[in-house]
XYZ file of C-alpha atoms in Angstrom:
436
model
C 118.104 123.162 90.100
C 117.277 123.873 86.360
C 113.443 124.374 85.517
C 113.123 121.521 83.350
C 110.668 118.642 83.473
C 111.928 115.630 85.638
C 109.419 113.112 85.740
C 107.226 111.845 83.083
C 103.759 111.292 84.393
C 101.670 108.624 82.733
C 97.938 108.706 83.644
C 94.582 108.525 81.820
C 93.159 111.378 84.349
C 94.274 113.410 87.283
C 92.178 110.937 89.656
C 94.645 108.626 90.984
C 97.834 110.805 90.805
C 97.066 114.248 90.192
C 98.018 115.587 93.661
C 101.007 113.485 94.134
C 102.110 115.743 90.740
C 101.008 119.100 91.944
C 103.290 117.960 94.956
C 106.465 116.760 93.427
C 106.145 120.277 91.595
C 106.432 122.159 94.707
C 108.927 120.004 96.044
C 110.809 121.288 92.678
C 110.214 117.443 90.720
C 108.615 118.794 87.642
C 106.503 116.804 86.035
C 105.147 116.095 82.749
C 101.964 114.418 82.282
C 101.482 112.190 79.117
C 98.076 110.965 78.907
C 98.907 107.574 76.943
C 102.332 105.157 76.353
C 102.067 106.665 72.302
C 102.577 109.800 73.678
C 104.546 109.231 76.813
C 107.679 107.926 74.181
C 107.152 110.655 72.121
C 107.837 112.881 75.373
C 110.755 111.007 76.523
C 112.241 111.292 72.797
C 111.438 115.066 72.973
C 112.626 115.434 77.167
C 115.840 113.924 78.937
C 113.946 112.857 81.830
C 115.049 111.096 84.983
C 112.121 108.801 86.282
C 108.652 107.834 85.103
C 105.507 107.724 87.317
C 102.425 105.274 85.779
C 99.264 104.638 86.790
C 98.799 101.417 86.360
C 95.962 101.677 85.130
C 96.549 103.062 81.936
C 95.973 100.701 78.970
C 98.534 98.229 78.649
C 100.738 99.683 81.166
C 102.777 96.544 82.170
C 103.852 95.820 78.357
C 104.618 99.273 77.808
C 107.110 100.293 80.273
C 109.476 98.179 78.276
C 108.902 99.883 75.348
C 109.484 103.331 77.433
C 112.944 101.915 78.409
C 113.779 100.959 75.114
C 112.897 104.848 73.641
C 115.586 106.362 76.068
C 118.623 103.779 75.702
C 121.152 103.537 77.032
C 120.209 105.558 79.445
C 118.355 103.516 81.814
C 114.904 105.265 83.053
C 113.276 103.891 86.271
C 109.463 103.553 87.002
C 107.328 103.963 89.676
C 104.349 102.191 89.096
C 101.105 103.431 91.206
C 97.724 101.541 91.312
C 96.698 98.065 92.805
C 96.843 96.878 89.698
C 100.603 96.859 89.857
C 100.697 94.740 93.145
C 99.672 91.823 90.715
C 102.415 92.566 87.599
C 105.728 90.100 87.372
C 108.529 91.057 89.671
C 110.657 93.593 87.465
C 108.330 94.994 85.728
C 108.373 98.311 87.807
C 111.371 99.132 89.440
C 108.902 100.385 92.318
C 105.555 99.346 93.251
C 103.115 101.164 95.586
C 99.187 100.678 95.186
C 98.490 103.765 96.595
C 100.111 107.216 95.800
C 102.628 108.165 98.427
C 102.775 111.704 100.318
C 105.232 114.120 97.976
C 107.911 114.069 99.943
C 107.893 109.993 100.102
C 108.071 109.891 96.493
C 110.564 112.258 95.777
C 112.530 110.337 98.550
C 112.329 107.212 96.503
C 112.414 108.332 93.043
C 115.933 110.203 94.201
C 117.022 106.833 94.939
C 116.006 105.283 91.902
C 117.453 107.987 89.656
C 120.612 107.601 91.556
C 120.728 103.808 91.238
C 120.322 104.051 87.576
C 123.004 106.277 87.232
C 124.897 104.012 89.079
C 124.604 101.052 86.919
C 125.291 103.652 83.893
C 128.661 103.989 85.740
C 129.532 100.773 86.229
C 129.744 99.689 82.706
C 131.847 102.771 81.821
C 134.461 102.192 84.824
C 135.102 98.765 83.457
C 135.533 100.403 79.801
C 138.342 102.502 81.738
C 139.899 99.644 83.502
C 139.944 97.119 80.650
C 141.039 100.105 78.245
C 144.460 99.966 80.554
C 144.777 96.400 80.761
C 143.631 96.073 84.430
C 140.016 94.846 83.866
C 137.087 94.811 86.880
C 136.002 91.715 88.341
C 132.409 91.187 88.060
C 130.185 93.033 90.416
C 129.154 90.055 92.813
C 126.832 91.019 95.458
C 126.965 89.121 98.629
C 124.377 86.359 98.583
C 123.860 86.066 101.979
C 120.429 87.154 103.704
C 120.174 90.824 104.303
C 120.632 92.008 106.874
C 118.006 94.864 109.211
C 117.973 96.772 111.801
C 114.734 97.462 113.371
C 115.575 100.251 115.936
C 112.794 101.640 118.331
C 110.416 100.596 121.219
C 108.613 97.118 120.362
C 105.299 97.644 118.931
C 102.897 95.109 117.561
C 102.709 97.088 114.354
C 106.446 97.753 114.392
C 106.868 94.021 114.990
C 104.790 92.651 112.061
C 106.415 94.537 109.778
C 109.288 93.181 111.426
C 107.904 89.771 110.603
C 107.425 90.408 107.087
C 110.888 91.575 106.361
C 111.990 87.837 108.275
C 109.237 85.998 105.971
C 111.246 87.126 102.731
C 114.261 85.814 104.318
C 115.753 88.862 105.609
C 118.090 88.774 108.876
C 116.593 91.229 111.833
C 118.147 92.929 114.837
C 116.191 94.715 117.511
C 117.695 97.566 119.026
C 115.093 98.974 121.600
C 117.252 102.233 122.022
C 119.477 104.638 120.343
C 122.449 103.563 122.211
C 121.941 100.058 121.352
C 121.321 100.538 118.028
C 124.661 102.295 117.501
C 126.473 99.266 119.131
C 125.321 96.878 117.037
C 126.038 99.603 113.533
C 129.047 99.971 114.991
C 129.714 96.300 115.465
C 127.994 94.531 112.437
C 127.159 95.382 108.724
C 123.546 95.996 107.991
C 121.752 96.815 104.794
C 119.148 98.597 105.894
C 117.795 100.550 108.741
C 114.531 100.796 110.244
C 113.485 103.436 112.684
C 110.391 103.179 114.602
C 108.674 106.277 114.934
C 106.515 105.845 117.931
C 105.377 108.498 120.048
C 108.510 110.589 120.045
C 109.986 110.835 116.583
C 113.280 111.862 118.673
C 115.391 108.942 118.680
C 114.542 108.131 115.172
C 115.662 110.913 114.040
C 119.176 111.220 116.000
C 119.388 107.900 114.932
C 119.412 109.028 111.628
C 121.303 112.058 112.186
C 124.122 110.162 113.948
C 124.334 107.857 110.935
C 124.626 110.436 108.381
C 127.666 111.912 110.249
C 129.267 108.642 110.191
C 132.022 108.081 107.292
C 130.912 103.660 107.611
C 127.173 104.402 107.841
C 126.679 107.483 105.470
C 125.092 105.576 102.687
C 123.296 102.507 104.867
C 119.459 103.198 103.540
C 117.217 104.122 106.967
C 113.604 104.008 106.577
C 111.488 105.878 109.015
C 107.992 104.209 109.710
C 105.334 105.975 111.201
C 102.416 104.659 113.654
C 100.022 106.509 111.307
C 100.196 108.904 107.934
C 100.502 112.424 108.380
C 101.530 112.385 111.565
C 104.569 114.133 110.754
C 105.603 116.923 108.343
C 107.210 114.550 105.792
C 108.552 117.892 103.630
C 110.384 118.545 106.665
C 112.253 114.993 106.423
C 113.059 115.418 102.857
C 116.925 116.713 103.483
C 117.381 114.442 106.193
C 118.832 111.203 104.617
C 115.791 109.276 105.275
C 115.942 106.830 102.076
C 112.170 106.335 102.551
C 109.386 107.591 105.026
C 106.098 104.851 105.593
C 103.277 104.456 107.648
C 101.734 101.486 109.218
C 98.827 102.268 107.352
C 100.281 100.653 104.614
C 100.065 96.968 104.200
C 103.199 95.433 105.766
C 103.738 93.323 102.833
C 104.183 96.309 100.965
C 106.447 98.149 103.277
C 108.665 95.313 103.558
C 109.375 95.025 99.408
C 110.403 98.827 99.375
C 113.209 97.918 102.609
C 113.984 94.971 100.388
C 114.370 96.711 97.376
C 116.697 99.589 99.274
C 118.915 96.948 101.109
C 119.387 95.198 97.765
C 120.407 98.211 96.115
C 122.717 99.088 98.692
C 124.536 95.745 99.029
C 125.008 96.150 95.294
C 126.470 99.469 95.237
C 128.690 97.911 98.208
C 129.900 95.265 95.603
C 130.352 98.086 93.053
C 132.789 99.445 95.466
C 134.576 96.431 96.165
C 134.927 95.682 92.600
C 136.575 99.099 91.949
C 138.771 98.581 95.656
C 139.932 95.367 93.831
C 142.591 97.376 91.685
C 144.420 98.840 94.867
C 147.445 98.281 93.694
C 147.875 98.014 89.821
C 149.487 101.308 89.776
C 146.137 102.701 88.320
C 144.975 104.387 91.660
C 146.590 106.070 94.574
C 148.636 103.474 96.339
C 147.106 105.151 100.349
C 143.926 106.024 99.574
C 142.598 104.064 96.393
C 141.637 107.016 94.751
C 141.971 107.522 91.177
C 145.141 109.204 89.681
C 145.253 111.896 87.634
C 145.677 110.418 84.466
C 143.031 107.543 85.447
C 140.760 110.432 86.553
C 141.508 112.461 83.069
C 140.752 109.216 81.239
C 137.681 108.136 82.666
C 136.318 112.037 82.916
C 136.501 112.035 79.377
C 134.351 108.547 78.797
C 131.833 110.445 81.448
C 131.563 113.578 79.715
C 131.140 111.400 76.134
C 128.221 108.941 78.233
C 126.545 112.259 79.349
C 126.375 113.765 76.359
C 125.154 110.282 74.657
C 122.320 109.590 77.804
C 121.669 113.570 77.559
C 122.753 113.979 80.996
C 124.595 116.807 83.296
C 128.180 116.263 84.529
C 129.908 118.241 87.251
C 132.827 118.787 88.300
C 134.233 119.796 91.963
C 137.509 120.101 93.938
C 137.587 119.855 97.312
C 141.426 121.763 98.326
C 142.586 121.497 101.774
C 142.505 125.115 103.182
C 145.561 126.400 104.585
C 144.086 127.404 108.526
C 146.525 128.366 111.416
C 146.134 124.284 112.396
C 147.004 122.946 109.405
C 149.881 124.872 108.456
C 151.410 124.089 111.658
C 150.253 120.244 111.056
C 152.179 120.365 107.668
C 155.187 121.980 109.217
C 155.748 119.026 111.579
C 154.516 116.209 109.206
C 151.200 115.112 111.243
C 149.126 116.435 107.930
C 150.938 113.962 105.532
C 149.754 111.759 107.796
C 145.945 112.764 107.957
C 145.540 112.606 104.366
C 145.570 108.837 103.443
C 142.725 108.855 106.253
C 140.905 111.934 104.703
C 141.371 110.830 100.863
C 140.308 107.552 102.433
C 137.170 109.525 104.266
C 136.472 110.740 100.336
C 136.080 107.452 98.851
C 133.743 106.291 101.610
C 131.766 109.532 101.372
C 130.760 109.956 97.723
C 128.018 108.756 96.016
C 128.245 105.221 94.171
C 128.207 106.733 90.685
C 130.967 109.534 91.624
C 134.134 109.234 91.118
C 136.749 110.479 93.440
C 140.757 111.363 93.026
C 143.557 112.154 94.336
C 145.322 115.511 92.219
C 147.976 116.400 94.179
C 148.529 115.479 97.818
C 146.182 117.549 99.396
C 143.428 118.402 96.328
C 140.917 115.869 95.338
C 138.446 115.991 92.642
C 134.670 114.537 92.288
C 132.991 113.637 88.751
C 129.741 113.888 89.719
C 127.269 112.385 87.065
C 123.631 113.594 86.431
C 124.560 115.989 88.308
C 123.755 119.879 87.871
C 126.386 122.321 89.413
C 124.270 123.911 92.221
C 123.411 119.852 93.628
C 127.034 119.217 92.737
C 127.998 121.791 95.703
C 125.662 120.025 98.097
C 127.250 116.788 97.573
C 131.013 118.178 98.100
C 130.276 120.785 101.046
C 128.444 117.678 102.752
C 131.515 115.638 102.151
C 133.834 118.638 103.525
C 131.144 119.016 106.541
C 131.405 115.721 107.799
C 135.442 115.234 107.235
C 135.143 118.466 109.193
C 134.012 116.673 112.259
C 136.978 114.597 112.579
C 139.861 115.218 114.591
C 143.386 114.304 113.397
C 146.132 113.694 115.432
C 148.902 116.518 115.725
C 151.307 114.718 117.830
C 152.357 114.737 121.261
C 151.174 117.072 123.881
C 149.097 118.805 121.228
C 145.489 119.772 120.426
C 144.329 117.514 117.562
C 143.758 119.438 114.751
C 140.615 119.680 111.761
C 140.748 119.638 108.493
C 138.818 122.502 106.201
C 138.412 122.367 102.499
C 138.412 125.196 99.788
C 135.520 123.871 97.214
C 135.307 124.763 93.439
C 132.695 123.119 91.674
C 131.652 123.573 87.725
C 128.850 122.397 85.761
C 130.410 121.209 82.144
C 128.826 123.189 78.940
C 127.442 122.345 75.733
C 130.990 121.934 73.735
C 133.059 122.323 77.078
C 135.867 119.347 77.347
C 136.598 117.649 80.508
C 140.021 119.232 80.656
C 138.360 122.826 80.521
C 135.417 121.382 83.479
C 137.823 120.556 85.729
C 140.183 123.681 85.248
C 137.146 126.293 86.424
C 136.170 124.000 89.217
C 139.706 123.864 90.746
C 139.732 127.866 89.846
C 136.356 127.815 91.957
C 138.500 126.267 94.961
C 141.516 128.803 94.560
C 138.693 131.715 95.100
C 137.451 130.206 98.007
């Protein structure tokens, strides 16, 4: 993680938000505090930063967050808007609304998401500049328009159950699951868009819950919220690497709650349509025929419109490749054909695992490559050693009256340079892999 500034901080004093800064600096979110919206665009023209928090109280804080957006185009810039003020604004205004400031880790939770969610739409738009470029253009990104759908996993609790009603009251689809066993029957069985996890007395089953989700290839990226009986109840640092995709109390007003799981299950049924949209060209000759993954020359082609957006948005781009090691198990695997037929299932495993805004492909039959946008190199190692870790749990058949074998990966990853092509990126990550 580099040392500069993430978050632009927007506040007329320290009052309201000044601890929820000193925070997100020790959770390694710097911030930079801009004491009106004059000054706040002159820092965003000055600082490539990822997310703005506002006090909504600042003068004229609803108009301005337009003009903030407008100062950093085209990259898009999120906002977290903090005050009750905000509660009353026009839906859209902030892409996040809380009316009063949220432990550290519960921001930096959410403002992850939001940065990521940004990126993703930045990636959308140049994935169908690669597509139509090659005559095989994207149809439109259509999320499904049916209610979304929740799962509210934990004991039944009249707190639990009225946030419970206020998810139903803005139309929302709920499904109890009073245990962890139950509530991995019905993941397991139906598609959800969220997940809520009741922390009760025992945080336990919320957290394997949780646990067993994120070492699921279907269920990696389904948002899970923990709630909490009451704040601070729990060391919410500690839940900052765990996947939660947002940490609340029932302290806060259900109504509020319940437009934050909105907001996360929207998101993720859009980045499932942004996946379906890009699964659509199976087929065209422009990916992989088994796994969907991009080609080589697709991946060389759209790596270069990345690098071009990131230098345009003032963003990081990384580069890793995740190479198949060559253990005792798999060389005997290739030798009698079971690995050629593991890898359809493991590039497959790849394109289910990444983030929305990465990009995935298949080099050679067993090397695959990430483009991982906004993305600095030592984060860009997290995201591919987490995507080797959990192909690593699966077991692949090896054929009869054999032990089923697993699948290792040598990783390479490389953060691209001020002048560096994409061509030059992506040969000192896959030199990364090779000394691995």
């Amino acid at each position: 993680m580099g040392s500069d500034p993430r978050i632009l901080v927007i506040a007329p004093d320290d009052s309201v938000i000044g601890a929820l800064c000193q925070g997100l600096d020790a959770l390694g979110w710097r911030t930079v505090t801009a004491r009106s919206l004059p000054s706040a665009v002159q820092v965003l023209i000055d600082w490539p930063l990822e997310t703005v928090v506002i006090d909504a109280s600042v003068d004229g804080a609803a108009e301005g967050i337009s003009a903030l957006r407008q100062a950093v185009s085209p990259r898009r810039l999120p906002v977290l808007a903090i005050g009750p003020e905000a509660t009353l604004w026009a839906a859209g205004t902030a892409d996040l609304v809380m009316s009063q400031p949220p432990h550290p880790a519960q921001a930096a939770l959410r403002l992850e998401t939001l940065a990521r969610s940004a990126i993703a739409e930045e990636e959308v738009s140049l994935r169908e500049a690669t597509f139509a470029a090659r005559g095989e253009p994207l149809p439109p990104v259509q999320p499904e328009d049916a209610p979304l759908r929740v799962l509210a996993a934990g004991k039944p609790d009249r707190r639990f159950l009225a946030l419970s009603n206020a998810l139903t009251d803005r139309g929302c689809e709920i499904v109890a699951a009073p245990t962890p066993y139950t509530a991995f029957d019905y993941l397991h069985e139906r598609a959800f868009d969220a997940a809520v996890l009741w922390g009760a007395e025992d945080h336990a089953p919320a957290l394997s819950i949780a646990s067993g989700m994120k070492r699921n290839t279907r269920l990696y990226h389904i948002p899970a919220v923990l709630y909490l009986r009451v704040a601070g109840e729990i060391n919410l640092s500690e839940l900052y690497n765990r996947g939660f995709a947002d940490v609340a109390s029932s302290d806060t007003p259900e109504d509020e709650t319940a437009d934050r799981i909105v907001a996360l299950g929207q998101a993720h049924r859009r980045h499932i349509a942004v996946r379906r949209a890009l699964e659509s060209v199976r087929g065209s000759g422009l990916t992989d025929p088994t796994t969907g993954l991009f080609t080589p020359e697709l991946f060389a082609s759209h790596l270069a419109r990345i690098a071009q957006g990131a230098r345009l948005r003032r963003r990081q781009l990384s580069v890793a490749v995740l190479r198949v090691s060559e253990t005792e198990a798999v060389v005997e695997a290739r030798r009698n054909g079971w690995l050629d037929r593991a890898l359809p299932q493991i590039g497959a495993m790849v394109s289910r695992l990444i983030r929305t805004e990465d990009t995935a492909a298949r080099l050679a039959p067993d090397v695959f490559a990430l483009a991982l946008p906004a993305t600095r190199g030592a984060a860009g190692r997290v995201a591919a050693d987490r995507i080797a870790a959990v192909i690593g749990c699966t077991a692949f058949d090896a054929g009869p009256d054999k032990s089923p074998f697993v699948v290792e990966f040598e990783v390479g990853v490389a953060e691209m340079a001020p002048g560096e092509t994409p061509a030059a990126v992506l040969t000192r990550a896959s030199a990364d892999s090779l000394r691995g």
